Amino acid sequence: MSAKNNETSPNLGVEVAGLRLKNPVMPASGTFGYGAEYAPFFDLNRLGAIVTKGLSLKPKAGNPTPRIAETEGGMLNAIGLQNVGVDAFVAEKLPLLGSLSTPVIANFFGNSLEEYGEVAARLSDIPEIAACELNISCPNVKKGGIVFGTDPKAAAEVVSLVRSKLSKPLIVKLTPNVTDIALMARAVEEAGADALCCINTLTGMAIDIRSRKPRLANVTGGLSGPAIRPVAVRMVYQASSAVNIPVIGVGGIMTAEDVVEFLIAGATAVQVGTANFIDPCAMIEIIEGLESFCRAEGIDDIRELIGSLRI
Amino acid sequence: MNEQTVKNLKTVVLSNQEVSPGYFRMRILAPGYPGSAKPGHFVMLRVQRSLHPLLRRPFGIFQTGTLPPDCEGQPPKEYLEILYKVVGRGTNLLKDLHQGDRIEVLGPLGRGFSPLLEGREQILVGGGIGLVPLYMLARELVKTTKVRLYMGGRSREDILCVTEFERLGVETYVSTDDGSLGEQGFVTQALERRLDLGSEASLYACGPMPMLDAVQKICAQRCVPLQVSLEALMACGVGACLGCVVKGIGHSEETPRYLCSCKAGPVFDARELAWQKMDKENDYCEGCAS
Ligand SMILES: Cc1cc2nc3c(=O)[nH]c(=O)nc-3n(C[C@H](O)[C@H](O)[C@H](O)COP(=O)(O)OP(=O)(O)OC[C@H]3O[C@@H](n4cnc5c(N)ncnc54)[C@H](O)[C@@H]3O)c2cc1C
Ligand SMILES: Cc1cc2nc3c(=O)[nH]c(=O)nc-3n(C[C@H](O)[C@H](O)[C@H](O)COP(=O)(O)O)c2cc1C
Ligand code: FES
């Protein structure tokens, strides 16, 4: 059901952090590789944007196995941010991404404040990258492993530093493992973020009851998939109510209807993660589904939905 | 690495039969597979449309083939077959599918076997359900050389499809732990005897990790080339999630080295892997189910 007929198609375009997206749908970091992995299935240019696997300064080997465990309506992962590092990314992955017309968003992280700054400076110089997404759900190894994104001061500090090194739009991806997401959202906005992305995975755990061992070698991991969607919708609602910058909603999206729910809650765009594993064409079906939804509901411009919650 | 055309087929089951207690063989309509699927490739099956279980399940391709069309004027029906052991939720749903039921097949995936011929004796070693990827390989190899299959399992129920290998002209040797079929003992004992006759051989193995480790040692001692097909937990099957890694040669806790088993594997040259570091319990391997 694509827009082939002569009716005027609804406008699916949105703007986030100064980027014009042809539709609000992009992959969630770490679930779409570097794009090439899904190129056999559809034209990547159909996506609103592409978000890379989280990049660090040096290559990262990742965690011991098992790294994944399926749970009810979701999955736990403790991949350990395995990635090729910025240099190999530029040499091996960027040629394909750079040839696309859709904007490329580079997700990145660091293990210390300094490393965050260095990666930001490197990414800043790469013309093929349209914007950066800062993952602050990482432990600060120099400060006893406290996660940057769970402390408003530490979060603001890393965001300000990155802001000062990065000459591109900055999206900050928040962790849901906090008591007050609105507080974090405001701290990050004040420190210079151009947009927020909510949410990263929820920390979880699963045990094999026969061996009494954790099902992940890392013991705990991040929960994703449909099981987390109500939490993500709540956090998008609270964060978008607390700030003036746009919010990208992510967490458990499987269908176009799920996207609409996030938009109503206050998201300007969305990311699709775990659903890509289940159906490599999930995002295309979602984009087509959004168009049908708008048409069926008489919505000319998808932006009408954003933050349209009636309470 | 061979770059096959990977597709997500929304297709139907052609047949699904229990071939031995707890083991099923499913034929799925799969246009293109006879041309594109190579020995050692696998597919990710979406067993149902609801959320339980959420993820797809990986299965080796047992064989591909072509059937005459249902009626004249239609194209012939290309299919693939999987052979699976019922172990949990996904395989329990799979066993209840019937002719005409819908199923989604992502594939063909992974790096398959790269046969080493050159006057060598070709030896396949299968443990339990680990025999699956060896059939297509045997079909290729018998075209040019003599092929021997060493097949092991716990009991006679776990020895599958041996007559089909024999029909290809493969010489088969069966061992079972309980002696209910073939020789009693491990498949590796018979294998060692064969290798000690001294002719140059190439080995291809798939089965439970302890068996693979034993085969690997036997081959390393005798400088015999070996390719193994591994099994890992998988989410995406296309190299995106990095959930399926196995430890590569040179791996240590300080300098971890992981190989992506859905992209760089599931077939590896035994020399690519860090055998001493493999956790026999946690690193899943083909046929843990067996
Ligand atoms: C490349 C590849 C090829 C495979 N080919 C075949 C094949 O040809 N035939 C076949 O029968 N199986 C094959 N498998 C294994 C098959 O994917 C699993 O048996 C299946 O996913 C189990 O799903 P389930 O929902 O029934 O079990 P679950 O409910 O997920 O698990 C049930 C039990 O099985 C164990 N288990 C789950 N996944 C695996 C796994 N990957 N390996 C070992 N144990 C597991 C679990 O720990 C649990 O104890 C293959 C796996 C891979 C990675
Ligand atoms: C296997 C896997 C790897 C991930 N890797 C990253 C990553 O590198 N950086 C990041 O910011 N988020 C990462 N995430 C989190 C996702 O981007 C997303 O926030 C989360 O999965 C929730 O969305 P979902 O329910 O649609 O999957 C990862 C998630 C999964 C499942
Ligand atoms: S299963 Fe996802 S990378 Fe291999």
XYZ file of C-alpha atoms and ligand atoms in Angstrom:
689
model
C 0.000 0.000 0.000
C 2.435 2.666 -1.083
C 1.479 6.099 -2.303
C 1.170 5.324 -5.971
C -2.322 6.665 -6.544
C -3.150 10.184 -7.600
C -4.421 11.408 -4.235
C -1.937 13.796 -2.691
C 0.219 11.829 -0.282
C 0.278 12.952 3.312
C 3.456 14.765 4.312
C 5.582 12.515 6.492
C 8.506 14.944 6.695
C 9.732 16.198 10.064
C 12.630 18.304 11.286
C 14.910 17.232 14.138
C 17.960 19.149 15.357
C 18.077 21.082 12.096
C 17.896 17.919 9.966
C 15.082 17.611 7.496
C 13.895 14.019 7.434
C 11.618 12.726 4.670
C 9.849 10.626 7.249
C 10.243 10.220 11.000
C 11.603 6.649 10.907
C 15.247 5.706 11.493
C 17.035 2.664 12.910
C 18.130 2.572 16.566
C 21.870 2.434 17.112
C 23.322 -1.048 17.399
C 20.449 -2.767 15.664
C 21.291 -1.843 12.077
C 25.050 -2.337 11.943
C 26.551 0.296 9.689
C 23.736 0.143 7.142
C 25.395 -2.322 4.744
C 23.951 -5.286 6.642
C 20.420 -4.279 5.588
C 21.195 -2.902 2.126
C 20.196 -6.228 0.475
C 16.629 -5.839 1.718
C 15.579 -2.341 0.670
C 16.805 1.020 -0.573
C 18.339 2.625 2.509
C 17.415 6.040 1.107
C 13.805 5.337 1.995
C 14.630 5.806 5.673
C 14.273 9.168 7.379
C 17.900 8.835 8.513
C 20.452 6.146 9.328
C 21.980 5.770 12.775
C 25.252 3.837 13.110
C 26.343 1.334 15.716
C 27.921 3.192 18.681
C 31.469 4.289 17.792
C 34.437 4.725 20.094
C 37.884 6.164 19.463
C 39.574 2.756 19.371
C 37.966 -0.512 18.211
C 36.137 -2.296 21.011
C 35.974 -6.102 21.185
C 32.856 -6.320 23.313
C 31.681 -8.619 26.092
C 32.033 -12.384 26.623
C 29.274 -14.726 25.432
C 26.408 -15.419 25.838
C 25.580 -11.841 24.916
C 21.882 -12.143 24.181
C 18.893 -13.791 25.837
C 15.337 -13.773 24.607
C 12.675 -12.900 27.192
C 8.889 -12.466 27.078
C 8.258 -9.909 24.348
C 11.826 -8.693 24.454
C 15.491 -9.504 24.560
C 18.394 -8.768 26.841
C 21.710 -7.796 25.337
C 25.156 -7.203 26.717
C 27.074 -6.781 23.481
C 29.525 -4.490 25.238
C 29.474 -1.806 22.541
C 31.641 -3.878 20.188
C 32.560 -1.617 17.281
C 35.265 -1.077 14.686
C 36.419 2.288 16.048
C 36.332 5.661 14.291
C 39.287 5.031 11.926
C 37.955 1.769 10.507
C 34.492 3.299 10.377
C 35.790 6.058 8.141
C 37.830 3.695 5.971
C 35.387 0.806 5.611
C 31.867 1.869 6.464
C 31.598 5.495 5.448
C 31.942 4.985 1.673
C 28.528 3.283 1.488
C 26.882 5.593 4.019
C 28.331 8.679 2.348
C 26.869 7.643 -0.999
C 23.326 7.792 0.392
C 21.070 10.800 0.132
C 19.499 10.161 3.526
C 21.218 11.812 6.519
C 23.729 9.730 8.481
C 23.739 10.075 12.252
C 26.844 8.752 14.018
C 26.158 7.336 17.473
C 29.205 7.447 19.756
C 30.398 6.957 23.307
C 33.488 7.097 25.482
C 34.801 5.497 28.639
C 35.969 8.773 30.082
C 35.143 12.432 29.665
C 38.317 12.923 27.624
C 37.449 10.087 25.270
C 33.979 11.506 24.647
C 35.642 14.809 23.718
C 38.137 13.158 21.400
C 35.542 11.135 19.490
C 33.362 14.227 19.128
C 36.310 16.161 17.674
C 37.038 13.357 15.193
C 33.431 13.014 14.047
C 33.110 16.770 13.739
C 35.501 16.777 10.770
C 33.682 14.115 8.751
C 31.488 15.787 6.118
C 29.393 12.669 5.373
C 28.011 12.721 8.912
C 24.948 14.931 9.252
C 24.570 14.781 13.024
C 25.874 12.930 16.058
C 24.027 10.975 18.696
C 25.771 10.916 22.042
C 25.233 7.772 24.109
C 25.631 8.729 27.765
C 24.584 5.309 29.120
C 28.224 4.384 29.701
C 30.131 4.070 32.943
C 32.815 6.653 33.642
C 35.777 4.361 34.306
C 37.741 7.180 35.900
C 34.984 7.944 38.385
C 34.329 4.502 39.796
C 32.108 3.454 36.926
C 29.155 5.715 37.651
C 27.068 5.950 34.515
C 27.250 9.464 32.994
C 23.603 9.405 32.076
C 22.300 8.677 35.568
C 23.709 11.787 37.192
C 22.485 15.184 35.939
C 25.819 16.888 36.708
C 27.950 14.249 34.982
C 25.555 14.227 32.032
C 25.667 18.010 31.694
C 29.449 17.925 31.893
C 29.857 15.408 29.086
C 27.247 17.147 26.923
C 28.930 20.583 27.344
C 32.323 19.150 26.486
C 31.009 17.350 23.409
C 29.058 20.460 22.390
C 32.279 22.501 22.451
C 34.091 19.991 20.184
C 31.311 19.213 17.735
C 30.251 21.501 14.919
C 27.234 19.334 14.011
C 23.755 18.917 15.428
C 23.926 16.994 18.696
C 21.327 14.454 19.769
C 21.731 13.107 23.291
C 20.446 9.613 23.974
C 19.153 9.196 27.490
C 19.170 6.107 29.643
C 15.853 5.092 31.208
C 17.624 3.769 34.294
C 16.975 6.949 36.264
C 14.376 8.087 38.762
C 13.478 11.356 37.057
C 13.838 11.498 33.273
C 12.568 15.104 33.143
C 15.461 16.216 35.338
C 17.972 14.514 33.048
C 16.266 15.927 29.964
C 16.474 19.492 31.285
C 20.105 19.105 32.375
C 21.070 17.873 28.921
C 19.072 20.588 27.137
C 20.738 23.312 29.194
C 24.157 21.827 28.429
C 23.574 22.353 24.717
C 21.787 19.343 23.186
C 19.841 20.037 19.996
C 17.569 17.029 20.480
C 17.014 14.125 22.845
C 16.626 10.457 22.115
C 14.586 8.405 24.609
C 15.216 5.612 25.518
C 18.209 3.350 25.623
C 17.689 -0.173 26.994
C 16.389 -0.854 30.514
C 18.792 -2.795 32.701
C 17.474 -6.310 33.233
C 18.499 -9.823 34.094
C 17.440 -13.396 33.399
C 18.500 -16.640 35.062
C 18.649 -20.192 33.781
C 16.876 -21.911 36.638
C 18.440 -25.341 36.032
C 22.075 -24.266 36.070
C 21.251 -21.235 38.303
C 23.518 -19.188 36.100
C 22.702 -15.795 34.637
C 21.691 -16.145 30.995
C 24.151 -13.420 30.030
C 27.872 -13.737 30.728
C 27.753 -10.105 31.807
C 25.049 -11.096 34.372
C 22.905 -8.026 33.564
C 21.995 -6.588 30.187
C 19.777 -4.113 28.399
C 16.151 -5.006 27.772
C 14.684 -3.979 24.427
C 11.695 -4.912 22.299
C 7.916 -4.565 22.696
C 8.123 -5.331 26.420
C 9.623 -1.882 27.098
C 7.315 0.223 24.959
C 4.994 1.526 27.700
C 8.030 2.676 29.689
C 9.484 4.374 26.616
C 6.193 6.108 25.773
C 5.948 7.393 29.354
C 9.516 8.707 29.259
C 9.057 10.397 25.881
C 5.960 12.046 27.270
C 7.721 13.258 30.419
C 10.901 14.352 28.646
C 9.145 16.173 25.824
C 6.957 17.979 28.346
C 10.059 19.131 30.197
C 12.114 20.576 27.323
C 11.796 22.754 24.221
C 14.035 20.669 21.972
C 12.650 17.778 19.898
C 12.601 14.246 21.273
C 13.242 11.101 19.231
C 11.199 8.218 20.636
C 12.586 4.691 20.772
C 11.674 1.522 22.599
C 9.700 -1.462 21.432
C 8.341 -0.054 18.183
C 7.079 -2.859 15.939
C 4.351 -1.207 13.842
C 3.173 2.103 12.380
C 0.564 2.302 15.156
C 3.355 2.158 17.726
C 5.021 5.105 15.987
C 1.804 7.099 16.095
C 1.603 6.450 19.836
C 5.115 7.876 20.305
C 4.317 10.931 18.174
C 1.186 11.639 20.184
C 3.216 11.283 23.381
C 5.521 14.047 22.124
C 8.145 12.464 19.880
C 9.110 14.309 16.688
C 10.758 11.254 15.146
C 11.310 7.626 16.126
C 13.890 4.871 16.029
C 13.240 1.199 15.418
C 15.596 -1.315 17.030
C 14.822 -4.915 17.912
C 12.065 -5.061 15.258
C 14.780 -5.050 12.555
C 15.990 -8.428 13.799
C 12.540 -9.932 13.494
C 11.787 -8.425 10.114
C 14.594 -6.810 8.132
C 11.973 -4.773 6.262
C 10.187 -3.635 9.446
C 10.991 0.045 8.902
C 9.705 0.031 5.343
C 6.446 -1.539 6.457
C 6.230 1.058 9.212
C 6.786 3.968 6.791
C 4.138 2.599 4.436
C 1.845 1.987 7.396
C 2.241 5.589 8.562
C 1.200 6.814 5.167
C -1.896 4.591 5.190
C -2.709 5.652 8.735
C -2.545 9.348 7.856
C -4.626 8.815 4.753
C -7.248 6.793 6.616
C -7.430 9.370 9.412
C -7.468 12.358 7.062
C -4.155 13.668 8.354
C -2.334 15.779 5.715
C 0.794 16.375 7.711
C 2.199 13.908 10.193
C 3.444 16.780 12.344
C -0.182 17.281 13.416
C 0.272 14.193 15.572
C 3.329 15.369 17.493
C 2.487 16.020 21.123
C -1.233 15.870 20.363
C -2.055 13.913 23.506
C -5.455 14.794 24.940
C -5.587 14.679 28.698
C 33.402 -14.664 1.386
C 30.610 -15.497 -1.020
C 27.990 -12.789 -1.354
C 24.747 -14.628 -1.951
C 21.522 -12.732 -2.623
C 19.794 -12.612 0.714
C 16.037 -12.201 0.789
C 13.192 -12.388 3.253
C 10.699 -14.748 1.654
C 7.100 -14.772 2.812
C 6.235 -18.273 1.798
C 4.464 -21.506 2.743
C 5.212 -24.916 4.181
C 5.007 -27.748 1.646
C 5.332 -30.609 4.126
C 6.438 -31.254 7.688
C 7.018 -34.784 8.926
C 8.456 -36.489 11.954
C 11.379 -38.546 10.677
C 12.547 -39.963 14.003
C 11.115 -39.405 17.502
C 11.501 -35.652 18.195
C 13.059 -34.864 14.810
C 11.140 -33.249 11.967
C 11.838 -32.547 8.354
C 10.157 -29.539 6.790
C 9.966 -28.668 3.132
C 9.367 -24.989 2.391
C 8.550 -23.339 -0.930
C 11.674 -21.292 -1.637
C 12.084 -19.841 -5.128
C 15.732 -19.153 -5.910
C 17.225 -21.405 -3.236
C 18.429 -24.245 -5.481
C 20.560 -21.656 -7.280
C 21.711 -19.499 -4.398
C 22.014 -21.743 -1.322
C 25.457 -23.295 -0.907
C 26.561 -26.064 1.468
C 26.771 -24.659 5.004
C 24.352 -21.787 4.508
C 21.524 -21.306 6.974
C 18.159 -19.537 7.206
C 16.407 -17.582 9.948
C 12.801 -18.710 10.248
C 10.001 -16.598 11.613
C 7.836 -19.234 13.138
C 4.767 -17.100 13.854
C 3.399 -13.566 13.561
C 2.791 -12.902 17.266
C 5.410 -11.900 19.824
C 6.099 -15.333 21.337
C 8.772 -16.218 20.668
C 9.981 -12.826 19.551
C 13.113 -13.679 17.610
C 13.652 -15.787 14.532
C 15.298 -19.181 14.818
C 18.361 -20.256 12.819
C 18.373 -23.575 10.924
C 20.854 -25.111 8.554
C 19.671 -25.832 5.022
C 19.494 -29.606 4.691
C 18.877 -29.564 0.990
C 17.275 -27.699 -1.868
C 15.445 -29.055 -4.871
C 12.836 -28.557 -7.549
C 9.414 -30.151 -7.973
C 7.336 -30.235 -11.143
C 4.621 -27.542 -11.210
C 1.142 -28.327 -9.846
C -0.365 -27.732 -13.240
C 0.940 -27.205 -16.716
C 2.161 -23.753 -17.682
C 3.278 -22.909 -14.156
C 6.935 -22.650 -13.199
C 8.498 -25.591 -11.343
C 8.428 -25.379 -7.552
C 11.786 -24.684 -5.941
C 12.073 -25.640 -2.304
C 14.415 -25.941 0.630
C 14.371 -28.478 3.428
C 15.311 -28.182 7.053
C 15.764 -30.977 9.535
C 15.234 -30.019 13.147
C 15.078 -31.315 16.657
C 12.238 -30.130 18.887
C 13.879 -28.497 21.912
C 11.817 -25.472 22.985
C 9.135 -22.962 22.182
C 10.119 -22.148 18.642
C 10.668 -25.690 17.469
C 7.446 -26.786 19.188
C 5.520 -24.236 17.131
C 7.401 -25.291 14.034
C 6.485 -28.955 14.424
C 2.777 -28.059 14.430
C 2.873 -26.322 11.049
C 1.133 -28.033 8.150
C 1.152 -27.883 4.404
C 0.009 -24.436 3.291
C 0.826 -22.692 6.588
C 2.693 -19.430 6.225
C 6.302 -19.031 7.209
C 9.005 -16.393 6.670
C 12.466 -17.421 5.561
C 15.417 -15.048 5.749
C 18.403 -16.283 3.794
C 20.472 -17.870 2.502
C 22.805 -16.613 5.228
C 26.385 -16.979 6.355
C 29.624 -18.314 4.959
C 29.419 -21.951 3.937
C 31.997 -24.672 3.383
C 34.892 -24.143 0.962
C 35.833 -27.671 -0.118
C 39.530 -28.530 -0.324
C 39.817 -31.161 -3.018
C 43.137 -31.900 -4.781
C 43.295 -35.650 -4.480
C 42.317 -35.696 -0.864
C 39.952 -38.087 0.794
C 36.829 -36.138 1.763
C 35.587 -36.935 5.262
C 32.426 -35.602 6.854
C 31.813 -35.901 10.590
C 28.332 -35.335 11.993
C 27.007 -35.503 15.529
C 23.225 -35.729 15.968
C 21.380 -32.882 14.264
C 24.818 -31.594 13.233
C 24.501 -33.723 10.153
C 22.230 -31.120 8.560
C 24.770 -28.909 6.741
C 26.750 -31.947 5.565
C 24.183 -33.269 3.102
C 24.470 -30.476 0.547
C 28.230 -30.635 0.967
C 28.218 -34.376 0.279
C 26.076 -33.784 -2.805
C 28.731 -31.374 -4.122
C 31.728 -33.488 -3.185
C 30.526 -36.800 -4.629
C 30.573 -35.210 -8.083
C 34.365 -35.291 -8.062
C 35.655 -37.523 -5.250
C 34.953 -40.295 -2.853
C 33.222 -39.152 0.333
C 33.045 -40.819 3.739
C 30.616 -39.869 6.502
C 31.272 -40.586 10.187
C 28.001 -40.116 11.956
C 27.540 -40.238 15.725
C 24.664 -39.896 18.146
C 23.449 -40.930 21.513
C 21.160 -43.648 20.243
C 19.655 -44.995 17.013
C 16.908 -42.311 17.073
C 19.571 -39.641 16.769
C 21.036 -41.077 13.579
C 19.147 -39.402 10.751
C 18.990 -39.720 6.991
C 22.031 -41.989 6.664
C 20.428 -43.887 3.800
C 20.123 -40.633 1.891
C 23.860 -40.116 2.151
C 24.357 -43.690 1.023
C 22.148 -43.080 -1.984
C 24.556 -40.322 -3.006
C 27.326 -42.893 -2.931
C 28.770 -41.765 0.390
C 30.390 -44.493 2.473
C 28.902 -44.169 5.959
C 30.135 -45.281 9.390
C 27.750 -45.009 12.310
C 28.584 -44.973 16.028
C 26.163 -44.611 18.900
C 26.907 -44.057 22.582
C 24.618 -46.930 23.544
C 25.503 -49.204 20.663
C 21.879 -49.338 19.453
C 23.087 -48.684 15.910
C 26.502 -49.185 14.345
C 29.578 -49.346 16.492
C 29.331 -48.529 20.193
C 31.412 -45.526 21.236
C 32.309 -42.099 19.999
C 32.440 -41.269 16.344
C 35.949 -39.947 16.898
C 37.350 -43.437 17.563
C 36.340 -44.685 14.125
C 37.576 -41.457 12.609
C 41.012 -41.767 14.211
C 41.404 -45.281 12.877
C 40.624 -44.079 9.373
C 43.043 -41.167 9.514
C 45.799 -43.407 10.816
C 45.649 -45.404 7.600
C 47.621 -42.450 6.328
C 45.968 -41.089 3.193
C 45.656 -37.329 2.864
C 42.231 -36.114 3.944
C 40.092 -32.986 4.277
C 37.554 -32.904 7.095
C 34.242 -31.121 7.561
C 32.446 -31.428 10.877
C 29.312 -30.280 12.613
C 27.976 -31.450 15.961
C 28.098 -30.819 19.690
C 31.007 -28.767 20.985
C 32.735 -31.634 22.826
C 32.699 -33.669 19.622
C 34.017 -30.773 17.558
C 36.757 -30.178 20.076
C 37.794 -33.828 19.920
C 37.767 -33.796 16.102
C 39.757 -30.587 16.117
C 42.457 -32.161 18.302
C 42.638 -35.251 16.114
C 43.063 -33.097 13.014
C 45.567 -30.717 14.586
C 47.785 -33.627 15.676
C 47.850 -34.964 12.121
C 47.905 -31.628 10.257
C 44.629 -32.463 8.557
C 42.628 -29.457 7.342
C 39.264 -29.114 9.078
C 36.246 -26.901 8.615
C 33.612 -26.804 11.328
C 30.090 -25.421 11.347
C 29.331 -23.770 14.689
C 26.109 -22.849 16.339
C 25.639 -19.686 18.355
C 22.708 -17.833 19.820
C 21.518 -15.417 17.152
C 19.149 -12.482 16.958
C 19.525 -10.957 13.485
C 21.496 -13.457 11.380
C 22.903 -10.680 9.184
C 25.816 -9.254 11.177
C 23.972 -6.353 12.766
C 23.481 -7.261 16.438
C 26.858 -8.877 17.239
C 25.118 -11.254 19.596
C 26.425 -14.394 17.873
C 30.186 -14.035 18.271
C 32.629 -16.861 18.984
C 36.210 -16.621 20.205
C 38.781 -16.284 17.448
C 42.403 -17.383 17.503
C 44.501 -15.094 19.663
C 41.587 -14.411 21.978
C 42.380 -13.669 25.606
C 40.556 -11.902 28.385
C 42.865 -8.908 28.039
C 42.684 -8.772 24.259
C 39.358 -10.304 23.322
C 38.957 -11.329 19.697
C 35.489 -12.224 18.580
C 34.282 -13.495 15.218
C 30.719 -12.947 14.093
C 29.347 -16.420 13.502
C 26.433 -15.416 11.276
C 28.656 -13.490 8.839
C 32.198 -14.837 9.150
C 30.667 -18.259 9.907
C 28.835 -20.427 10.742
C 31.548 -22.430 8.941
C 35.077 -21.686 10.110
C 38.467 -23.118 9.349
C 39.342 -24.802 12.653
C 42.543 -22.738 12.762
C 40.531 -19.514 12.992
C 39.095 -20.451 16.386
C 40.427 -20.256 19.942
C 39.575 -23.832 20.952
C 41.224 -23.722 24.373
C 39.151 -20.663 25.246
C 35.783 -22.038 24.158
C 33.534 -22.456 27.126
C 32.060 -25.872 26.514
C 28.935 -24.971 28.431
C 28.274 -21.411 27.368
C 29.368 -21.440 23.765
C 26.453 -23.102 22.112
C 27.317 -25.472 19.393
C 25.372 -27.345 16.786
C 23.846 -30.349 18.357
C 23.921 -29.223 21.991
C 20.374 -30.091 21.298
C 21.396 -33.626 20.408
C 23.677 -21.597 12.234
C 22.739 -22.489 13.007
C 22.203 -23.601 12.391
C 21.325 -24.440 13.094
N 20.815 -25.504 12.432
C 19.950 -26.323 13.067
C 19.375 -27.419 12.382
O 19.648 -27.644 11.204
N 18.501 -28.206 13.047
C 18.171 -27.972 14.363
O 17.381 -28.712 14.927
N 18.706 -26.934 15.024
C 19.572 -26.099 14.423
N 20.097 -25.024 15.099
C 19.697 -24.829 16.494
C 18.327 -24.161 16.549
O 18.425 -22.842 16.080
C 17.797 -24.149 17.974
O 17.587 -25.459 18.375
C 16.480 -23.403 18.057
O 16.723 -22.025 17.882
C 15.799 -23.622 19.373
O 14.616 -22.850 19.395
P 13.450 -23.144 20.420
O 12.594 -21.941 20.471
O 12.798 -24.420 20.088
O 14.224 -23.351 21.757
P 14.316 -22.327 22.960
O 13.021 -22.311 23.686
O 14.877 -21.053 22.479
O 15.397 -23.083 23.809
C 15.156 -24.413 24.305
C 16.430 -25.009 24.779
O 17.350 -25.115 23.690
C 18.533 -24.395 23.976
N 18.934 -23.656 22.783
C 18.352 -22.557 22.271
N 18.995 -22.108 21.196
C 20.020 -22.961 21.036
C 21.068 -23.034 20.130
N 21.250 -22.123 19.156
N 21.926 -24.051 20.256
C 21.802 -24.960 21.222
N 20.839 -24.936 22.120
C 19.978 -23.962 22.037
C 18.162 -23.412 25.051
O 19.262 -23.100 25.886
C 17.107 -24.159 25.815
O 17.673 -25.007 26.772
C 20.977 -24.164 14.439
C 21.522 -23.048 15.056
C 22.399 -22.210 14.360
C 22.966 -21.011 15.025
C 21.797 -5.658 20.168
C 21.618 -4.206 20.548
C 22.702 -3.329 20.463
C 22.560 -1.991 20.824
N 23.636 -1.139 20.713
C 23.496 0.181 21.018
C 24.585 1.111 20.839
O 25.683 0.737 20.392
N 24.393 2.412 21.186
C 23.195 2.862 21.657
O 23.069 4.065 21.919
N 22.132 2.017 21.804
C 22.264 0.704 21.504
N 21.176 -0.154 21.643
C 19.888 0.364 22.127
C 18.942 0.655 20.964
O 19.463 1.671 20.124
C 17.549 1.091 21.476
O 17.696 2.251 22.269
C 16.871 0.001 22.302
O 17.124 -1.257 21.745
C 15.383 0.190 22.453
O 14.726 0.118 21.212
P 13.968 -1.210 20.669
O 13.089 -1.681 21.756
O 13.241 -0.747 19.441
O 15.045 -2.170 20.361
C 21.304 -1.507 21.284
C 20.228 -2.401 21.353
C 20.351 -3.729 20.981
C 19.159 -4.639 21.071
S 23.115 -12.909 14.790
Fe 23.180 -10.770 14.802
S 25.248 -10.421 14.294
Fe 25.102 -12.552 14.102
